[in-house]
XYZ file of C-alpha atoms in Angstrom:
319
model
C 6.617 -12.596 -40.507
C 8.256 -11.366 -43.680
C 6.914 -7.146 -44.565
C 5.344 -8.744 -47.327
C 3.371 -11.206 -45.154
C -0.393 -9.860 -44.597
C -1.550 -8.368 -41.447
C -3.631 -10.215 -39.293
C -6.992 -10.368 -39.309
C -8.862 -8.336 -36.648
C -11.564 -10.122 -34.370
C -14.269 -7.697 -32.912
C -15.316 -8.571 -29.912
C -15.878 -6.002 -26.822
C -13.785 -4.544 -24.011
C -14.129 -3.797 -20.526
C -14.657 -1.226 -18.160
C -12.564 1.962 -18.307
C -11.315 2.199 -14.811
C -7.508 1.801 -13.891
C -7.975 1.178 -9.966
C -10.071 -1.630 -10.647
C -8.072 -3.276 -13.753
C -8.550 -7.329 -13.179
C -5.682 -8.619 -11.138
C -2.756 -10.627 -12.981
C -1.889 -12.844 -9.716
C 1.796 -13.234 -9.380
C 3.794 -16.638 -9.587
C 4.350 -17.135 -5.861
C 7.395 -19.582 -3.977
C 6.054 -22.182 -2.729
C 4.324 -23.076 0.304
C 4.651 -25.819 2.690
C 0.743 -26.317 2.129
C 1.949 -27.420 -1.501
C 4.011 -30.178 0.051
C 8.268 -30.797 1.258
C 8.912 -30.189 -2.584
C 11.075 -27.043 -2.566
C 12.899 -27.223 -5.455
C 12.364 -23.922 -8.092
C 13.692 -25.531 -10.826
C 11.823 -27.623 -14.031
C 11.056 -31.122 -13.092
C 10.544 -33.519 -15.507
C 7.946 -35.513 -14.276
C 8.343 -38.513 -16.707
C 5.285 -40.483 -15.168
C 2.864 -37.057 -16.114
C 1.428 -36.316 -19.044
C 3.350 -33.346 -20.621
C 3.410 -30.470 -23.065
C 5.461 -27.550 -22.964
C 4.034 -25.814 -20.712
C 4.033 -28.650 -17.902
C 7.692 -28.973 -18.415
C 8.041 -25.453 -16.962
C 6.311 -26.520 -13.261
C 8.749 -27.146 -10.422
C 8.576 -29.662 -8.056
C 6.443 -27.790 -5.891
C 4.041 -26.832 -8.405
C 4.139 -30.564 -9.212
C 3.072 -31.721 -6.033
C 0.540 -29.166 -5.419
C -1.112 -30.409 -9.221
C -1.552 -33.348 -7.943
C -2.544 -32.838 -4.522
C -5.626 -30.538 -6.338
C -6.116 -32.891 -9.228
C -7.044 -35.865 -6.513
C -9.644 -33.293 -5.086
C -11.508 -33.485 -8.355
C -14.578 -35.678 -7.225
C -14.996 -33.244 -4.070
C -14.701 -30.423 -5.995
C -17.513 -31.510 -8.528
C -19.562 -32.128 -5.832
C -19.159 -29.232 -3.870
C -19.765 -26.973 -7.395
C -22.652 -28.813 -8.802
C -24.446 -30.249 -5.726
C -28.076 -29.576 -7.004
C -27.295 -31.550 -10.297
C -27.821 -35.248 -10.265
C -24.457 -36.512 -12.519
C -21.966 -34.059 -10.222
C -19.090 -36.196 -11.849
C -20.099 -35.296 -15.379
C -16.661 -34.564 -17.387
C -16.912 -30.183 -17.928
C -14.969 -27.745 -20.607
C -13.460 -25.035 -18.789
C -11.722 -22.494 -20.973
C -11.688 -24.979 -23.625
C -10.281 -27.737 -21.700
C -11.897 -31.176 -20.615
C -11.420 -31.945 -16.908
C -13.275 -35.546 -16.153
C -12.633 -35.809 -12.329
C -12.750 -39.597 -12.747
C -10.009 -39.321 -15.835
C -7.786 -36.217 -15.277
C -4.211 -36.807 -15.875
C -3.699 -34.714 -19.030
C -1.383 -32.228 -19.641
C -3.644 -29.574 -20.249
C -6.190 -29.987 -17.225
C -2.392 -29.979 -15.773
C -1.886 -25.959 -16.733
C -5.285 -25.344 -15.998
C -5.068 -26.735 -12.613
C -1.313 -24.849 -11.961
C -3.074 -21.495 -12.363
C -5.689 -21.725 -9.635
C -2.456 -23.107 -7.619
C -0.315 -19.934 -8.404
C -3.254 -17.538 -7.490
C -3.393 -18.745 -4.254
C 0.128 -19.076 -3.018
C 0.119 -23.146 -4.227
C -1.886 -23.240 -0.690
C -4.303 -26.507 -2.003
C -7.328 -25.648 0.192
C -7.639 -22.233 -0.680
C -7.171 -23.127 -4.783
C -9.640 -25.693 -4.441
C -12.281 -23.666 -3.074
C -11.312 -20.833 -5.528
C -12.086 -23.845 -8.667
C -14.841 -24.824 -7.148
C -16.299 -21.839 -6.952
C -15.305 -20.790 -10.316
C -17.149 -24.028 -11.707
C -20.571 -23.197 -9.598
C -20.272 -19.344 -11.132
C -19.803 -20.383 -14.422
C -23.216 -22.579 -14.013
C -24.863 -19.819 -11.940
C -24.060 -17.280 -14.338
C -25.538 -19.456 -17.605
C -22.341 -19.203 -19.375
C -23.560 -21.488 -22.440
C -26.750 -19.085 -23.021
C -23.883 -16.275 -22.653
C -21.936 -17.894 -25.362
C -24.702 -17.743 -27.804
C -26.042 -14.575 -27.016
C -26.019 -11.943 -29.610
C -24.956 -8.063 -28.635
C -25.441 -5.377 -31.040
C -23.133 -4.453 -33.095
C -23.689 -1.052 -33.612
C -23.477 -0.571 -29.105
C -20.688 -3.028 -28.360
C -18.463 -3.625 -32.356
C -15.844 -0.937 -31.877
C -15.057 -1.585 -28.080
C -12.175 -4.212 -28.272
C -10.477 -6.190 -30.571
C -7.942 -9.867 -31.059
C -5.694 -8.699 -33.044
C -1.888 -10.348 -33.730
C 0.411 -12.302 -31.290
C 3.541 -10.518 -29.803
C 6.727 -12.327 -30.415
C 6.264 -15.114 -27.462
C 2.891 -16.560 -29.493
C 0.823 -14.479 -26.639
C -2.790 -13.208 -28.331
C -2.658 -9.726 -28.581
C -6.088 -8.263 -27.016
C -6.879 -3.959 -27.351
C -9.565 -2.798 -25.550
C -10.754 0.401 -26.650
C -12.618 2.857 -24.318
C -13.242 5.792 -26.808
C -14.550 2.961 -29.027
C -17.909 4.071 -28.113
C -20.213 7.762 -28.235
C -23.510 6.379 -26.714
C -21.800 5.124 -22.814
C -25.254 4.994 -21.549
C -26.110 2.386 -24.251
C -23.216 0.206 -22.982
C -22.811 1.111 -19.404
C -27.484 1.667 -18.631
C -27.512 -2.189 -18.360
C -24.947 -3.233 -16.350
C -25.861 -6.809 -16.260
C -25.849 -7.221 -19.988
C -22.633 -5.485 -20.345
C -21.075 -7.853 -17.926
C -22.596 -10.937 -20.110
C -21.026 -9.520 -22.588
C -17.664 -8.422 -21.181
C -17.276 -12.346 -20.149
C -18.097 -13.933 -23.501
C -15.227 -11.475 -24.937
C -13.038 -12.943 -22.411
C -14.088 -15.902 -22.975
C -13.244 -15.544 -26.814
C -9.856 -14.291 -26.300
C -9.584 -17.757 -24.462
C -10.087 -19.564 -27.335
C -6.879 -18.339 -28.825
C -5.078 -20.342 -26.288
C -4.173 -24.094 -26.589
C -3.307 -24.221 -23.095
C -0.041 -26.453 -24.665
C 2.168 -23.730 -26.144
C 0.286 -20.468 -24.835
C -2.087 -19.995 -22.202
C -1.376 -16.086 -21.568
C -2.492 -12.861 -23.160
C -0.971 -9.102 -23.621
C -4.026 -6.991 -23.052
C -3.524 -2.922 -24.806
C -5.879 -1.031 -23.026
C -6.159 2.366 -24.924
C -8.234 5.309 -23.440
C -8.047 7.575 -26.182
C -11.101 9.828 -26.072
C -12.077 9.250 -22.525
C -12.937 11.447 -19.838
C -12.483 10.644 -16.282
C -14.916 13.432 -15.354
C -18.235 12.517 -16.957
C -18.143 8.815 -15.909
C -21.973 7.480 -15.112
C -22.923 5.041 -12.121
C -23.131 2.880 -14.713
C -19.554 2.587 -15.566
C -18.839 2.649 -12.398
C -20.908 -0.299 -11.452
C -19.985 -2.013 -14.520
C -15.739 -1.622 -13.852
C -16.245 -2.839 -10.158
C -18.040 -5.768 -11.102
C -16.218 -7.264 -14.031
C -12.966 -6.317 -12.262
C -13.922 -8.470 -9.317
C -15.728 -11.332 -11.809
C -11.682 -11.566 -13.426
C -10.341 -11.574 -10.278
C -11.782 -14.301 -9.172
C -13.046 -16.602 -11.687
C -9.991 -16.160 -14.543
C -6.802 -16.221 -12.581
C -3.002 -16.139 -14.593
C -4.602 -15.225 -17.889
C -2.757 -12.562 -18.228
C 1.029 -12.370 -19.802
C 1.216 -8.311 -20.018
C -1.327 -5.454 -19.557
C -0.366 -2.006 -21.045
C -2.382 1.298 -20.081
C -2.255 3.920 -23.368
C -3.013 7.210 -24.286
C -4.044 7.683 -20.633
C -5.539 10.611 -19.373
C -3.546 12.436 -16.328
C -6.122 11.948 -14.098
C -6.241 8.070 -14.306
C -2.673 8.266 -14.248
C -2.592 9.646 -10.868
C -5.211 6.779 -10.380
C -2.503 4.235 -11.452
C 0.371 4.891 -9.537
C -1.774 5.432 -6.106
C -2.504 1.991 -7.479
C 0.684 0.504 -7.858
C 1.215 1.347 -3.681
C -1.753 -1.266 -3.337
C -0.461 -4.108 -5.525
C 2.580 -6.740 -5.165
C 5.816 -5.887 -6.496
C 5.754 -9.123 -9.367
C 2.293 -8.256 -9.964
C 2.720 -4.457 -10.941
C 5.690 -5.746 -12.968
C 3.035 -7.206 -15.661
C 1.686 -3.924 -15.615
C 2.798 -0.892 -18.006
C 1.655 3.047 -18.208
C 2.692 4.507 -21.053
C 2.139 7.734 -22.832
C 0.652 8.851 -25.939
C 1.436 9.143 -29.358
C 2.564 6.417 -31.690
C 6.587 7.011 -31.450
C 6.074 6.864 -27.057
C 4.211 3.510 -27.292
C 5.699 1.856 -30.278
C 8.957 2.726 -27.816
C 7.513 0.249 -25.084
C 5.575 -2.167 -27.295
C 7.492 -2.662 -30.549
C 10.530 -4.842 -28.538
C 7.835 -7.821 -27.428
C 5.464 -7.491 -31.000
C 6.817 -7.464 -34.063
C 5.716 -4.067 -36.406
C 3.824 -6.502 -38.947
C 1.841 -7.456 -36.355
C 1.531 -3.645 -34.132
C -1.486 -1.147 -35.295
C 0.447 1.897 -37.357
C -1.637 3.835 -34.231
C 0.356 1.928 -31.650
C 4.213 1.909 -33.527
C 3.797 -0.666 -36.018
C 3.304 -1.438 -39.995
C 0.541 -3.363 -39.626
C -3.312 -1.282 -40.926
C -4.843 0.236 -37.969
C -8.029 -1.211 -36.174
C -11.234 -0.071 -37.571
């Protein structure tokens, strides 16, 4: 993007939960398993009899056979996740993406599929059970009424924002914890926070095609927070959406930086970082305050045309 190019257009949408020690898990890339098949090779396969987009090109062999392994588990999985419906083979969107159990080779059910698979080791059983589940939450939890639900503006519209793409073509998503002056207003309902915190994930979805990109960098900036006058309700409300991420949204995430922390939640973080795997806590960044300390960290993997003046860049600051 040339300096003259214009800045991108923020989306407001909302943000979740200020609480380090319960940020939602990025599960790591694992080696494969002997559950995912004799396939041991680490290396791209080509797979000239699958459908393929970039993305797909990137599995290995193991991956490969674990995809398909999972994707022949389709009708089961339907069945288990939508036994009280009378069509449990009906085709479903998840995160944008058709599967149709009776019609699934496509490259994009493909990536879909491969992140369940990576969450759990590439171990098939336990990935299955982990989709189906996610498929019976996501019809437990009304996600089409959550969709079209409107949250006020004036509680929720300076909490988190979509805002640029760093320079892989990964979404860009800030969450903003001093976005807000009334935390009983967010936090007093936890369950309509948590409807809410999902259809913002569920809108930073949407800016990946699952072909090119299907990863995001989340910013999360606590500017303005204080660790000591956190309600139950926040409390409540960070526990729960951590654990909804964790389980029902696995490999979303490319990056997640922690800014403008206070010292207190740093302490937090790196008691944190004992509890976590090594390639997981490498996704994960604490960094300091002031624009010249994070643009430090940020500005080589986003471009400054596309980095809030607040965070290092050029481009206008969120509002």
């Amino acid at each position: 993007m040339s300096d003259s190019a214009p800045a991108p257009e923020a989306t407001t949408t909302t943000a979740v939960a200020p609480e380090v020690a319960a940020a939602t898990p990025v599960h790591e890339t694992p080696a494969p398993s002997a559950d995912a098949g004799a396939a041991t090779q680490e290396e791209p396969t080509k797979q000239e009899d699958e459908p393929q987009n970039a993305l797909t090109r990137k599995f290995t062999d193991a991956e490969w056979t674990a995809v398909k392994e999972l994707r022949n588990q389709l009708p089961e999985i339907f069945a288990d996740a939508y036994a009280s419906k009378e069509d449990k083979q009906a085709p479903v969107t998840l995160w944008g993406v058709q599967i149709d159990p009776a019609n699934p080779r496509d490259a994009r059910v493909s990536v879909v599929l491969v992140k369940f698979l990576r969450a759990r080791d590439l171990k098939v059983a336990d990935s299955r059970k982990m989709l189906s589940d996610t498929l019976k939450w996501r019809e437990d939890f009304k996600l089409t009424e959550v969709l079209q639900e409107e949250f006020p503006e004036d509680v929720f519209g300076n909490l988190g924002r979509i805002y640029g793409k760093d320079k892989e073509g990964h979404p860009v998503v800030y969450n903003l914890y001093g976005g807000t002056q009334d935390v009983n207003a967010v936090f007093g309902d936890v369950d309509r926070f948590l409807r809410w915190r999902v259809a913002f994930m569920e809108k930073c979805i949407e800016e990946l095609d699952f072909e090119n990109v299907d990863q995001m960098v989340q910013i999360h900036d606590y500017d303005g927070v204080s660790m000591m006058s956190r309600t139950p309700g926040q409390k409540a409300a960070a526990s729960q959406a951590s654990a909804l991420f964790g389980n029902y949204y696995p490999e979303l995430l490319s990056r997640k930086f922690f800014v403008n922390v206070p010292t207190l939640m740093a302490w937090i973080f790196w008691l944190f970082k004992a509890l976590v795997p090594a390639k997981t806590m490498e996704k994960f960044s604490m960094i300091g305050t002031g624009a010249n300390t994070i643009g430090a960290e940020l500005l080589p993997l986003i471009d400054a045309q596309e980095l809030p003046k607040r965070y290092g860049g050029e481009a206008p600051d969120l509002k």
